[in-house]
Amino acid sequence: MFEALPDAKPDAILALMQEFRADTRTNKLDLGVGVYKDGEGKTPVMKAIKSAESKLIDTQETKAYVAPTGSAPFCSAMIDLVFGADADKTRIRAAQSVGGSGALRVLADLMRRSRPDAKIWVSDPSWPNHIPLLGAAGFELARYPYYDVNTGKADIDAIIGSLSTAASGDIVVLHGCCHNPTGADLSQDDWNKIIDVMLEKELFPFVDIAYQGFGKGLEEDAMGVRLLAERMPELVVAASCSKNVGLYRERVGAAIVMGRNEAEATRAFGSLTTVIRSNYSMPPDHGANATEIVLTDGALNTQWREELESMRVRMVGLRKTFSDAMRKRSNSDRFDYIAEQNGMFSRLPLTPAQIDTLRNDHAIYIVGDGRINVAGLPEGSIDELADAICNVIAESEQS
Ligand code: LMR
């Protein structure tokens, strides 16, 4: 049976996570996988979620099936979170999904049923798993350049230039906020320019929002989705609760569709239900149930928002401290962009050899494209980290 299978190519981020776990050095530092960490390097369960879980255990009376699309109140709360409480819900539907990745996959499957010949455009660079995940849904992929390494910003002219060559009906994946891996987000003006091209070329927006609340704030980070909802006739959104509710391993997310009208939204939701039923049948309940409590219970909702905000503020502070340290150590302003970027990630201009040296000689783990997880920056020893990075760069530039 299995003799014809090719050797599997490991996922860069997950392989690094395994390597880090196996490393026995006590001074090791993980700047790899995108998981929030506190000042002690831990990823605790959020307090609001702990309380919601206790409440759930005390009150839940059955573990009977919910539905392929999960809990309706959870889905409604997710629509409010992403689209805003004033959104026109008559033409928006959501299905609870197996994390943000599960949402990406079922939405891709849904669109492939409807538009099998469309190409799907993904930013270059992007989250590495976008490529195999969307490819596995059967789509032909195309890339649009996204990032200007010289400014540390999204390269809006290059984005527009590239998307202008897309064919009518093509699908464009847009990171809702906190672009992974660059941390370079689109301004309101950039979003509007992209929407202009999408309207002109009749392109379809597919938003991946996995870090809402980690950039500028819960409402602010939804700006792109909300502009799209205002100006585009239809769209889909994959939302993740892994980071902003801290439920990584529980796999909680939502696959959201906005149709041109109520009938089309209902039709899309019907097909989405079929896609889910024919795949994993129904999503797991526990994490989404706890999230539903946190999103709908007044006191727990306030507590969750405060916790999330303090995580965000901590990351903003770490960005500034690290960028200042790099400015001092490198005697240049070439790392100032780190303080300007959003969310959990930024990219350092490191070669693969420099990344290997940092891992082998200093036990510092950075993803192969130079991506660092800002939340993993060591609060008490950022100067030492900046020294190590700048020394490795200087040594390799000399040799
Ligand atoms: C990341 O980008 O590190 C996270 O989204 C985790 C993952 O699944 O890759």
mmCIF file of C-alpha atoms and ligand atoms in Angstrom:
data_model
loop_
_atom_site.group_PDB
_atom_site.id
_atom_site.type_symbol
_atom_site.label_atom_id
_atom_site.label_comp_id
_atom_site.label_asym_id
_atom_site.label_seq_id
_atom_site.Cartn_x
_atom_site.Cartn_y
_atom_site.Cartn_z
ATOM 1 C CA MET A 1 0.000 0.000 0.000
ATOM 2 C CA PHE A 2 2.488 2.636 1.076
ATOM 3 C CA GLU A 3 5.440 1.876 -1.199
ATOM 4 C CA ALA A 4 4.458 4.508 -3.766
ATOM 5 C CA LEU A 5 4.295 7.349 -1.251
ATOM 6 C CA PRO A 6 6.968 10.036 -1.538
ATOM 7 C CA ASP A 7 9.110 10.929 1.483
ATOM 8 C CA ALA A 8 7.214 13.584 3.401
ATOM 9 C CA LYS A 9 8.683 17.079 3.411
ATOM 10 C CA PRO A 10 8.571 18.333 7.022
ATOM 11 C CA ASP A 11 6.779 21.607 7.756
ATOM 12 C CA ALA A 12 9.472 24.191 8.531
ATOM 13 C CA ILE A 13 7.758 25.590 11.640
ATOM 14 C CA LEU A 14 6.721 22.256 13.149
ATOM 15 C CA ALA A 15 10.153 20.699 12.462
ATOM 16 C CA LEU A 16 11.801 23.592 14.304
ATOM 17 C CA MET A 17 9.355 23.149 17.214
ATOM 18 C CA GLN A 18 10.398 19.464 17.509
ATOM 19 C CA GLU A 19 14.074 20.334 17.304
ATOM 20 C CA PHE A 20 13.662 22.895 20.069
ATOM 21 C CA ARG A 21 11.888 20.380 22.312
ATOM 22 C CA ALA A 22 14.679 17.847 21.797
ATOM 23 C CA ASP A 23 17.439 20.400 22.576
ATOM 24 C CA THR A 24 18.757 19.740 26.097
ATOM 25 C CA ARG A 25 20.599 23.062 26.499
ATOM 26 C CA THR A 26 19.150 24.971 29.452
ATOM 27 C CA ASN A 27 19.751 28.406 27.913
ATOM 28 C CA LYS A 28 17.750 27.613 24.737
ATOM 29 C CA LEU A 29 15.434 30.302 23.375
ATOM 30 C CA ASP A 30 12.411 29.595 21.182
ATOM 31 C CA LEU A 31 11.567 32.382 18.731
ATOM 32 C CA GLY A 32 9.952 29.877 16.352
ATOM 33 C CA VAL A 33 6.365 28.676 16.451
ATOM 34 C CA GLY A 34 3.681 31.355 16.821
ATOM 35 C CA VAL A 35 2.519 30.792 20.366
ATOM 36 C CA TYR A 36 2.104 33.665 22.839
ATOM 37 C CA LYS A 37 4.464 33.526 25.804
ATOM 38 C CA ASP A 38 4.433 35.464 29.050
ATOM 39 C CA GLY A 39 7.467 36.955 30.832
ATOM 40 C CA GLU A 40 8.396 33.507 32.157
ATOM 41 C CA GLY A 41 8.301 31.983 28.699
ATOM 42 C CA LYS A 42 5.067 30.142 29.489
ATOM 43 C CA THR A 43 1.817 29.936 27.513
ATOM 44 C CA PRO A 44 -0.794 29.805 30.287
ATOM 45 C CA VAL A 45 -4.492 29.161 29.751
ATOM 46 C CA MET A 46 -6.217 32.559 29.854
ATOM 47 C CA LYS A 47 -7.970 33.200 33.185
ATOM 48 C CA ALA A 48 -11.307 33.959 31.529
ATOM 49 C CA ILE A 49 -11.091 30.630 29.694
ATOM 50 C CA LYS A 50 -10.255 28.762 32.914
ATOM 51 C CA SER A 51 -13.406 30.211 34.496
ATOM 52 C CA ALA A 52 -15.465 29.401 31.404
ATOM 53 C CA GLU A 53 -14.180 25.824 31.467
ATOM 54 C CA SER A 54 -15.161 25.433 35.135
ATOM 55 C CA LYS A 55 -18.599 26.781 34.346
ATOM 56 C CA LEU A 56 -18.876 24.402 31.431
ATOM 57 C CA ILE A 57 -17.943 21.366 33.484
ATOM 58 C CA ASP A 58 -20.439 22.338 36.189
ATOM 59 C CA THR A 59 -23.342 22.966 33.844
ATOM 60 C CA GLN A 60 -22.918 20.777 30.763
ATOM 61 C CA GLU A 61 -25.453 17.948 30.839
ATOM 62 C CA THR A 62 -24.713 16.113 27.617
ATOM 63 C CA LYS A 63 -21.957 15.340 25.175
ATOM 64 C CA ALA A 64 -24.428 14.477 22.402
ATOM 65 C CA TYR A 65 -23.676 15.787 18.889
ATOM 66 C CA VAL A 66 -24.092 19.493 18.176
ATOM 67 C CA ALA A 67 -24.097 19.924 14.353
ATOM 68 C CA PRO A 68 -21.630 19.936 11.416
ATOM 69 C CA THR A 69 -21.564 23.715 11.668
ATOM 70 C CA GLY A 70 -21.206 23.666 15.463
ATOM 71 C CA SER A 71 -22.967 25.927 17.928
ATOM 72 C CA ALA A 72 -25.142 28.704 16.493
ATOM 73 C CA PRO A 73 -24.513 31.134 19.402
ATOM 74 C CA PHE A 74 -20.734 30.591 19.066
ATOM 75 C CA CYS A 75 -20.978 31.327 15.332
ATOM 76 C CA SER A 76 -23.070 34.422 15.912
ATOM 77 C CA ALA A 77 -20.567 35.729 18.491
ATOM 78 C CA MET A 78 -17.715 35.126 16.040
ATOM 79 C CA ILE A 79 -19.516 37.094 13.318
ATOM 80 C CA ASP A 80 -19.906 39.978 15.785
ATOM 81 C CA LEU A 81 -16.233 39.784 16.736
ATOM 82 C CA VAL A 82 -14.950 39.829 13.174
ATOM 83 C CA PHE A 83 -17.566 41.870 11.285
ATOM 84 C CA GLY A 84 -18.704 44.081 14.181
ATOM 85 C CA ALA A 85 -21.988 44.043 16.066
ATOM 86 C CA ASP A 86 -23.660 46.214 13.375
ATOM 87 C CA ALA A 87 -22.900 43.869 10.484
ATOM 88 C CA ASP A 88 -25.725 42.918 8.122
ATOM 89 C CA LYS A 89 -26.198 39.400 9.450
ATOM 90 C CA THR A 90 -28.900 38.521 6.963
ATOM 91 C CA ARG A 91 -26.230 37.673 4.412
ATOM 92 C CA ILE A 92 -23.441 36.416 6.702
ATOM 93 C CA ARG A 93 -23.261 32.817 7.932
ATOM 94 C CA ALA A 94 -20.599 31.063 9.992
ATOM 95 C CA ALA A 95 -19.645 27.490 10.783
ATOM 96 C CA GLN A 96 -17.570 26.529 13.806
ATOM 97 C CA SER A 97 -14.340 25.036 12.494
ATOM 98 C CA VAL A 98 -11.363 22.966 13.545
ATOM 99 C CA GLY A 99 -9.127 25.966 14.226
ATOM 100 C CA GLY A 100 -8.324 28.649 11.658
ATOM 101 C CA SER A 101 -6.631 26.036 9.456
ATOM 102 C CA GLY A 102 -9.800 23.939 9.386
ATOM 103 C CA ALA A 103 -11.719 27.061 8.342
ATOM 104 C CA LEU A 104 -9.220 27.761 5.557
ATOM 105 C CA ARG A 105 -9.574 24.230 4.257
ATOM 106 C CA VAL A 106 -13.385 23.932 4.316
ATOM 107 C CA LEU A 107 -13.738 27.368 2.720
ATOM 108 C CA ALA A 108 -11.233 26.400 0.030
ATOM 109 C CA ASP A 109 -13.177 23.183 -0.577
ATOM 110 C CA LEU A 110 -16.400 25.192 -0.779
ATOM 111 C CA MET A 111 -14.984 27.617 -3.345
ATOM 112 C CA ARG A 112 -13.444 24.817 -5.388
ATOM 113 C CA ARG A 113 -16.905 23.275 -5.738
ATOM 114 C CA SER A 114 -18.170 26.524 -7.111
ATOM 115 C CA ARG A 115 -15.189 27.784 -9.107
ATOM 116 C CA PRO A 116 -12.816 24.899 -9.886
ATOM 117 C CA ASP A 117 -10.883 26.871 -12.508
ATOM 118 C CA ALA A 118 -10.077 29.873 -10.339
ATOM 119 C CA LYS A 119 -6.496 30.520 -9.289
ATOM 120 C CA ILE A 120 -5.846 31.338 -5.685
ATOM 121 C CA TRP A 121 -3.404 34.191 -5.026
ATOM 122 C CA VAL A 122 -1.283 34.025 -1.878
ATOM 123 C CA SER A 123 1.092 36.728 -0.647
ATOM 124 C CA ASP A 124 4.809 36.119 -1.046
ATOM 125 C CA PRO A 125 5.889 35.573 1.688
ATOM 126 C CA SER A 126 3.015 34.008 3.620
ATOM 127 C CA TRP A 127 2.388 31.468 6.362
ATOM 128 C CA PRO A 128 4.182 28.417 4.877
ATOM 129 C CA ASN A 129 1.203 26.095 5.417
ATOM 130 C CA HIS A 130 -1.018 28.227 3.155
ATOM 131 C CA ILE A 131 0.665 26.623 0.171
ATOM 132 C CA PRO A 132 0.115 22.891 0.893
ATOM 133 C CA LEU A 133 -3.242 23.551 2.570
ATOM 134 C CA LEU A 134 -4.772 25.459 -0.345
ATOM 135 C CA GLY A 135 -2.987 23.279 -2.886
ATOM 136 C CA ALA A 136 -4.528 20.193 -1.253
ATOM 137 C CA ALA A 137 -7.957 21.667 -1.943
ATOM 138 C CA GLY A 138 -6.998 21.373 -5.618
ATOM 139 C CA PHE A 139 -6.448 25.010 -6.491
ATOM 140 C CA GLU A 140 -3.751 26.271 -8.782
ATOM 141 C CA LEU A 141 -1.735 28.780 -6.757
ATOM 142 C CA ALA A 142 -0.286 32.121 -7.788
ATOM 143 C CA ARG A 143 1.784 34.511 -5.668
ATOM 144 C CA TYR A 144 1.706 38.280 -5.308
ATOM 145 C CA PRO A 145 4.753 40.090 -3.899
ATOM 146 C CA TYR A 146 3.933 41.594 -0.513
ATOM 147 C CA TYR A 147 6.858 42.908 1.453
ATOM 148 C CA ASP A 148 9.467 45.621 0.947
ATOM 149 C CA VAL A 149 12.538 44.583 2.959
ATOM 150 C CA ASN A 150 14.007 48.064 2.678
ATOM 151 C CA THR A 151 11.124 49.807 4.411
ATOM 152 C CA GLY A 152 9.720 46.935 6.518
ATOM 153 C CA LYS A 153 6.309 47.782 5.069
ATOM 154 C CA ALA A 154 3.813 46.140 2.738
ATOM 155 C CA ASP A 155 4.756 47.021 -0.848
ATOM 156 C CA ILE A 156 1.389 48.276 -2.008
ATOM 157 C CA ASP A 157 2.523 49.157 -5.550
ATOM 158 C CA ALA A 158 3.886 45.641 -6.088
ATOM 159 C CA ILE A 159 0.715 44.104 -4.631
ATOM 160 C CA ILE A 160 -1.526 46.154 -6.904
ATOM 161 C CA GLY A 161 0.701 45.551 -9.943
ATOM 162 C CA SER A 162 0.541 41.816 -9.419
ATOM 163 C CA LEU A 163 -3.168 41.540 -8.620
ATOM 164 C CA SER A 164 -3.930 43.599 -11.730
ATOM 165 C CA THR A 165 -2.784 40.583 -13.757
ATOM 166 C CA ALA A 166 -5.252 38.192 -12.061
ATOM 167 C CA ALA A 167 -8.135 36.826 -14.094
ATOM 168 C CA SER A 168 -11.751 37.622 -13.329
ATOM 169 C CA GLY A 169 -13.056 35.176 -10.716
ATOM 170 C CA ASP A 170 -9.659 34.481 -9.125
ATOM 171 C CA ILE A 171 -9.454 34.305 -5.335
ATOM 172 C CA VAL A 172 -7.088 36.447 -3.264
ATOM 173 C CA VAL A 173 -5.939 35.396 0.205
ATOM 174 C CA LEU A 174 -5.442 38.454 2.428
ATOM 175 C CA HIS A 175 -4.100 38.392 5.992
ATOM 176 C CA GLY A 176 -6.704 40.257 8.052
ATOM 177 C CA CYS A 177 -4.033 41.705 10.363
ATOM 178 C CA CYS A 178 -0.599 40.928 11.836
ATOM 179 C CA HIS A 179 0.762 39.546 8.558
ATOM 180 C CA ASN A 180 2.516 36.231 9.064
ATOM 181 C CA PRO A 181 5.547 36.170 8.690
ATOM 182 C CA THR A 182 6.392 39.867 8.144
ATOM 183 C CA GLY A 183 4.322 41.785 10.720
ATOM 184 C CA ALA A 184 3.811 44.428 7.990
ATOM 185 C CA ASP A 185 0.131 45.323 7.826
ATOM 186 C CA LEU A 186 -1.912 47.140 5.227
ATOM 187 C CA SER A 187 -3.003 50.690 5.996
ATOM 188 C CA GLN A 188 -6.611 51.733 5.414
ATOM 189 C CA ASP A 189 -5.462 53.396 2.217
ATOM 190 C CA ASP A 190 -3.739 50.158 1.100
ATOM 191 C CA TRP A 191 -6.898 48.134 1.792
ATOM 192 C CA ASN A 192 -8.933 50.566 -0.269
ATOM 193 C CA LYS A 193 -6.487 50.351 -3.174
ATOM 194 C CA ILE A 194 -6.643 46.546 -3.064
ATOM 195 C CA ILE A 195 -10.436 46.662 -2.959
ATOM 196 C CA ASP A 196 -10.450 48.988 -6.003
ATOM 197 C CA VAL A 197 -8.442 46.415 -7.981
ATOM 198 C CA MET A 198 -10.552 43.546 -6.740
ATOM 199 C CA LEU A 199 -13.752 45.290 -7.788
ATOM 200 C CA GLU A 200 -12.326 46.249 -11.158
ATOM 201 C CA LYS A 201 -10.952 42.761 -11.897
ATOM 202 C CA GLU A 202 -13.857 40.916 -10.203
ATOM 203 C CA LEU A 203 -11.591 39.091 -7.748
ATOM 204 C CA PHE A 204 -12.875 37.287 -4.693
ATOM 205 C CA PRO A 205 -11.490 38.064 -1.183
ATOM 206 C CA PHE A 206 -10.530 35.207 1.129
ATOM 207 C CA VAL A 207 -9.401 36.631 4.485
ATOM 208 C CA ASP A 208 -7.295 34.712 6.984
ATOM 209 C CA ILE A 209 -7.579 36.438 10.367
ATOM 210 C CA ALA A 210 -5.623 34.514 12.979
ATOM 211 C CA TYR A 211 -4.314 37.307 15.215
ATOM 212 C CA GLN A 212 -7.238 39.669 15.847
ATOM 213 C CA GLY A 213 -6.396 41.635 18.992
ATOM 214 C CA PHE A 214 -2.624 41.138 18.713
ATOM 215 C CA GLY A 215 -1.910 44.131 16.470
ATOM 216 C CA LYS A 216 -3.568 47.465 17.249
ATOM 217 C CA GLY A 217 -6.589 46.156 19.183
ATOM 218 C CA LEU A 218 -9.605 43.876 18.699
ATOM 219 C CA GLU A 219 -11.693 46.410 16.761
ATOM 220 C CA GLU A 220 -8.793 48.058 14.935
ATOM 221 C CA ASP A 221 -7.475 44.713 13.663
ATOM 222 C CA ALA A 222 -10.822 43.974 11.994
ATOM 223 C CA MET A 223 -10.590 47.135 9.858
ATOM 224 C CA GLY A 224 -9.615 45.268 6.670
ATOM 225 C CA VAL A 225 -12.403 42.682 6.913
ATOM 226 C CA ARG A 226 -14.944 45.371 7.692
ATOM 227 C CA LEU A 227 -13.851 47.522 4.736
ATOM 228 C CA LEU A 228 -14.130 44.493 2.473
ATOM 229 C CA ALA A 229 -17.592 43.722 3.867
ATOM 230 C CA GLU A 230 -18.624 47.313 3.174
ATOM 231 C CA ARG A 231 -17.268 47.577 -0.344
ATOM 232 C CA MET A 232 -17.127 44.051 -1.815
ATOM 233 C CA PRO A 233 -20.275 42.164 -2.795
ATOM 234 C CA GLU A 234 -19.147 38.903 -1.184
ATOM 235 C CA LEU A 235 -16.242 37.359 0.713
ATOM 236 C CA VAL A 236 -15.162 34.536 2.992
ATOM 237 C CA VAL A 237 -13.196 34.732 6.247
ATOM 238 C CA ALA A 238 -11.252 32.080 8.157
ATOM 239 C CA ALA A 239 -11.036 33.214 11.794
ATOM 240 C CA SER A 240 -8.891 31.532 14.421
ATOM 241 C CA CYS A 241 -9.263 31.486 18.210
ATOM 242 C CA SER A 242 -5.874 29.824 18.695
ATOM 243 C CA LYS A 243 -4.035 33.011 19.591
ATOM 244 C CA ASN A 244 -6.550 35.572 20.829
ATOM 245 C CA VAL A 245 -8.371 33.067 23.051
ATOM 246 C CA GLY A 246 -5.201 31.001 23.579
ATOM 247 C CA LEU A 247 -6.907 27.741 22.632
ATOM 248 C CA TYR A 248 -4.238 26.426 20.257
ATOM 249 C CA ARG A 249 -4.591 22.704 20.929
ATOM 250 C CA GLU A 250 -8.366 22.774 21.321
ATOM 251 C CA ARG A 251 -8.738 23.788 17.651
ATOM 252 C CA VAL A 252 -11.321 26.566 17.628
ATOM 253 C CA GLY A 253 -12.194 28.805 14.713
ATOM 254 C CA ALA A 254 -14.930 29.906 12.359
ATOM 255 C CA ALA A 255 -15.481 29.652 8.604
ATOM 256 C CA ILE A 256 -17.538 32.696 7.663
ATOM 257 C CA VAL A 257 -19.266 33.430 4.352
ATOM 258 C CA MET A 258 -20.829 36.693 3.231
ATOM 259 C CA GLY A 259 -23.048 36.312 0.168
ATOM 260 C CA ARG A 260 -24.363 38.921 -2.241
ATOM 261 C CA ASN A 261 -27.790 38.490 -0.671
ATOM 262 C CA GLU A 262 -29.562 36.340 1.872
ATOM 263 C CA ALA A 263 -30.423 33.571 -0.603
ATOM 264 C CA GLU A 264 -26.818 33.210 -1.733
ATOM 265 C CA ALA A 265 -25.541 33.219 1.844
ATOM 266 C CA THR A 266 -28.000 30.436 2.676
ATOM 267 C CA ARG A 267 -26.964 28.485 -0.419
ATOM 268 C CA ALA A 268 -23.257 28.836 0.468
ATOM 269 C CA PHE A 269 -23.934 27.783 4.051
ATOM 270 C CA GLY A 270 -25.758 24.673 2.819
ATOM 271 C CA SER A 271 -22.769 23.650 0.699
ATOM 272 C CA LEU A 272 -20.393 24.462 3.542
ATOM 273 C CA THR A 273 -22.397 22.115 5.771
ATOM 274 C CA THR A 274 -22.060 19.369 3.136
ATOM 275 C CA VAL A 275 -18.301 19.986 2.831
ATOM 276 C CA ILE A 276 -17.882 19.641 6.593
ATOM 277 C CA ARG A 277 -20.151 16.593 6.914
ATOM 278 C CA SER A 278 -18.270 14.778 4.166
ATOM 279 C CA ASN A 279 -14.933 15.612 5.757
ATOM 280 C CA TYR A 280 -14.821 15.323 9.563
ATOM 281 C CA SER A 281 -18.585 15.351 10.093
ATOM 282 C CA MET A 282 -18.635 17.720 13.082
ATOM 283 C CA PRO A 283 -16.177 19.943 14.930
ATOM 284 C CA PRO A 284 -15.006 19.303 18.511
ATOM 285 C CA ASP A 285 -17.052 21.111 21.133
ATOM 286 C CA HIS A 286 -15.039 21.886 24.243
ATOM 287 C CA GLY A 287 -12.880 24.843 23.160
ATOM 288 C CA ALA A 288 -15.646 26.488 21.131
ATOM 289 C CA ASN A 289 -18.054 26.073 24.029
ATOM 290 C CA ALA A 290 -15.612 27.769 26.424
ATOM 291 C CA THR A 291 -15.045 30.508 23.825
ATOM 292 C CA GLU A 292 -18.790 30.997 23.440
ATOM 293 C CA ILE A 293 -19.040 31.592 27.198
ATOM 294 C CA VAL A 294 -16.180 34.085 27.105
ATOM 295 C CA LEU A 295 -17.680 35.929 24.144
ATOM 296 C CA THR A 296 -21.202 36.105 25.564
ATOM 297 C CA ASP A 297 -20.866 36.375 29.375
ATOM 298 C CA GLY A 298 -20.470 40.065 30.297
ATOM 299 C CA ALA A 299 -17.943 39.715 33.131
ATOM 300 C CA LEU A 300 -15.868 37.002 31.457
ATOM 301 C CA ASN A 301 -15.904 38.933 28.212
ATOM 302 C CA THR A 302 -14.474 41.985 29.960
ATOM 303 C CA GLN A 303 -11.843 39.857 31.670
ATOM 304 C CA TRP A 304 -10.845 38.200 28.382
ATOM 305 C CA ARG A 305 -10.578 41.552 26.585
ATOM 306 C CA GLU A 306 -8.353 42.882 29.372
ATOM 307 C CA GLU A 307 -6.116 39.828 29.299
ATOM 308 C CA LEU A 308 -5.823 40.006 25.524
ATOM 309 C CA GLU A 309 -5.045 43.715 25.660
ATOM 310 C CA SER A 310 -2.263 43.165 28.200
ATOM 311 C CA MET A 311 -0.738 40.507 25.927
ATOM 312 C CA ARG A 312 -0.873 42.929 23.012
ATOM 313 C CA VAL A 313 0.658 45.768 25.010
ATOM 314 C CA ARG A 314 3.425 43.453 26.210
ATOM 315 C CA MET A 315 4.307 42.533 22.616
ATOM 316 C CA VAL A 316 4.329 46.195 21.563
ATOM 317 C CA GLY A 317 6.748 46.910 24.438
ATOM 318 C CA LEU A 318 8.984 43.965 23.516
ATOM 319 C CA ARG A 319 9.151 45.189 19.926
ATOM 320 C CA LYS A 320 10.357 48.609 21.095
ATOM 321 C CA THR A 321 12.905 47.226 23.568
ATOM 322 C CA PHE A 322 14.287 44.800 20.983
ATOM 323 C CA SER A 323 14.449 47.370 18.199
ATOM 324 C CA ASP A 324 16.244 49.830 20.546
ATOM 325 C CA ALA A 325 18.711 47.113 21.563
ATOM 326 C CA MET A 326 19.373 46.232 17.911
ATOM 327 C CA ARG A 327 19.856 49.915 17.061
ATOM 328 C CA LYS A 328 22.476 50.238 19.815
ATOM 329 C CA ARG A 329 24.274 46.971 19.038
ATOM 330 C CA SER A 330 24.279 47.353 15.266
ATOM 331 C CA ASN A 331 24.919 51.067 15.390
ATOM 332 C CA SER A 332 22.314 51.538 12.670
ATOM 333 C CA ASP A 333 18.616 52.158 12.202
ATOM 334 C CA ARG A 334 18.125 49.107 9.996
ATOM 335 C CA PHE A 335 16.108 47.287 12.675
ATOM 336 C CA ASP A 336 13.827 50.213 13.588
ATOM 337 C CA TYR A 337 11.036 48.691 11.488
ATOM 338 C CA ILE A 338 10.517 46.015 14.180
ATOM 339 C CA ALA A 339 8.931 48.601 16.494
ATOM 340 C CA GLU A 340 6.555 49.735 13.742
ATOM 341 C CA GLN A 341 5.208 46.315 12.800
ATOM 342 C CA ASN A 342 2.209 44.484 14.224
ATOM 343 C CA GLY A 343 1.375 41.298 16.021
ATOM 344 C CA MET A 344 3.502 38.351 16.798
ATOM 345 C CA PHE A 345 6.038 38.247 13.978
ATOM 346 C CA SER A 346 8.800 40.196 12.314
ATOM 347 C CA ARG A 347 11.481 39.038 9.950
ATOM 348 C CA LEU A 348 15.170 39.560 10.583
ATOM 349 C CA PRO A 349 17.428 39.962 7.543
ATOM 350 C CA LEU A 350 19.416 36.790 8.284
ATOM 351 C CA THR A 351 20.882 34.247 5.897
ATOM 352 C CA PRO A 352 20.172 30.526 6.390
ATOM 353 C CA ALA A 353 23.808 30.101 7.518
ATOM 354 C CA GLN A 354 23.411 32.847 10.162
ATOM 355 C CA ILE A 355 20.179 31.217 11.377
ATOM 356 C CA ASP A 356 22.008 27.870 11.668
ATOM 357 C CA THR A 357 24.838 29.488 13.636
ATOM 358 C CA LEU A 358 22.386 31.126 16.030
ATOM 359 C CA ARG A 359 20.732 27.759 16.636
ATOM 360 C CA ASN A 360 23.901 25.634 16.808
ATOM 361 C CA ASP A 361 26.181 27.982 18.742
ATOM 362 C CA HIS A 362 23.724 30.072 20.787
ATOM 363 C CA ALA A 363 20.636 27.820 21.153
ATOM 364 C CA ILE A 364 18.497 30.582 19.587
ATOM 365 C CA TYR A 365 15.715 29.115 17.414
ATOM 366 C CA ILE A 366 14.502 31.263 14.512
ATOM 367 C CA VAL A 367 12.409 30.058 11.544
ATOM 368 C CA GLY A 368 14.496 29.549 8.367
ATOM 369 C CA ASP A 369 13.133 32.665 6.646
ATOM 370 C CA GLY A 370 14.288 34.886 9.547
ATOM 371 C CA ARG A 371 10.858 35.066 11.210
ATOM 372 C CA ILE A 372 10.919 35.668 14.944
ATOM 373 C CA ASN A 373 8.074 35.326 17.425
ATOM 374 C CA VAL A 374 8.137 38.654 19.258
ATOM 375 C CA ALA A 375 6.296 37.192 22.263
ATOM 376 C CA GLY A 376 9.242 34.827 22.782
ATOM 377 C CA LEU A 377 11.783 37.658 23.198
ATOM 378 C CA PRO A 378 13.426 37.202 26.610
ATOM 379 C CA GLU A 379 12.341 40.207 28.680
ATOM 380 C CA GLY A 380 15.365 40.210 30.994
ATOM 381 C CA SER A 381 18.070 39.493 28.426
ATOM 382 C CA ILE A 382 17.143 41.283 25.243
ATOM 383 C CA ASP A 383 20.528 43.049 25.148
ATOM 384 C CA GLU A 384 22.314 39.673 25.188
ATOM 385 C CA LEU A 385 20.063 38.413 22.405
ATOM 386 C CA ALA A 386 20.756 41.524 20.321
ATOM 387 C CA ASP A 387 24.502 41.022 20.956
ATOM 388 C CA ALA A 388 24.370 37.422 19.777
ATOM 389 C CA ILE A 389 22.430 38.300 16.614
ATOM 390 C CA CYS A 390 24.583 41.311 15.735
ATOM 391 C CA ASN A 391 27.806 39.359 16.398
ATOM 392 C CA VAL A 392 26.713 36.496 14.151
ATOM 393 C CA ILE A 393 25.814 38.970 11.387
ATOM 394 C CA ALA A 394 29.130 40.858 11.779
ATOM 395 C CA GLU A 395 31.219 37.646 11.871
ATOM 396 C CA SER A 396 29.655 36.237 8.748
ATOM 397 C CA GLU A 397 29.940 39.557 6.923
ATOM 398 C CA GLN A 398 33.688 39.620 7.741
ATOM 399 C CA SER A 399 34.371 36.060 6.571
HETATM 400 C C1 LMR B 1 2.780 29.832 13.200
HETATM 401 O O1 LMR B 1 2.743 30.457 12.146
HETATM 402 O O2 LMR B 1 3.832 29.636 13.828
HETATM 403 C C2 LMR B 1 1.501 29.303 13.800
HETATM 404 O O3 LMR B 1 0.429 29.666 13.000
HETATM 405 C C3 LMR B 1 1.550 27.856 14.096
HETATM 406 C C4 LMR B 1 1.477 26.986 12.893
HETATM 407 O O4 LMR B 1 0.575 26.138 12.857
HETATM 408 O O5 LMR B 1 2.317 27.106 11.975
#
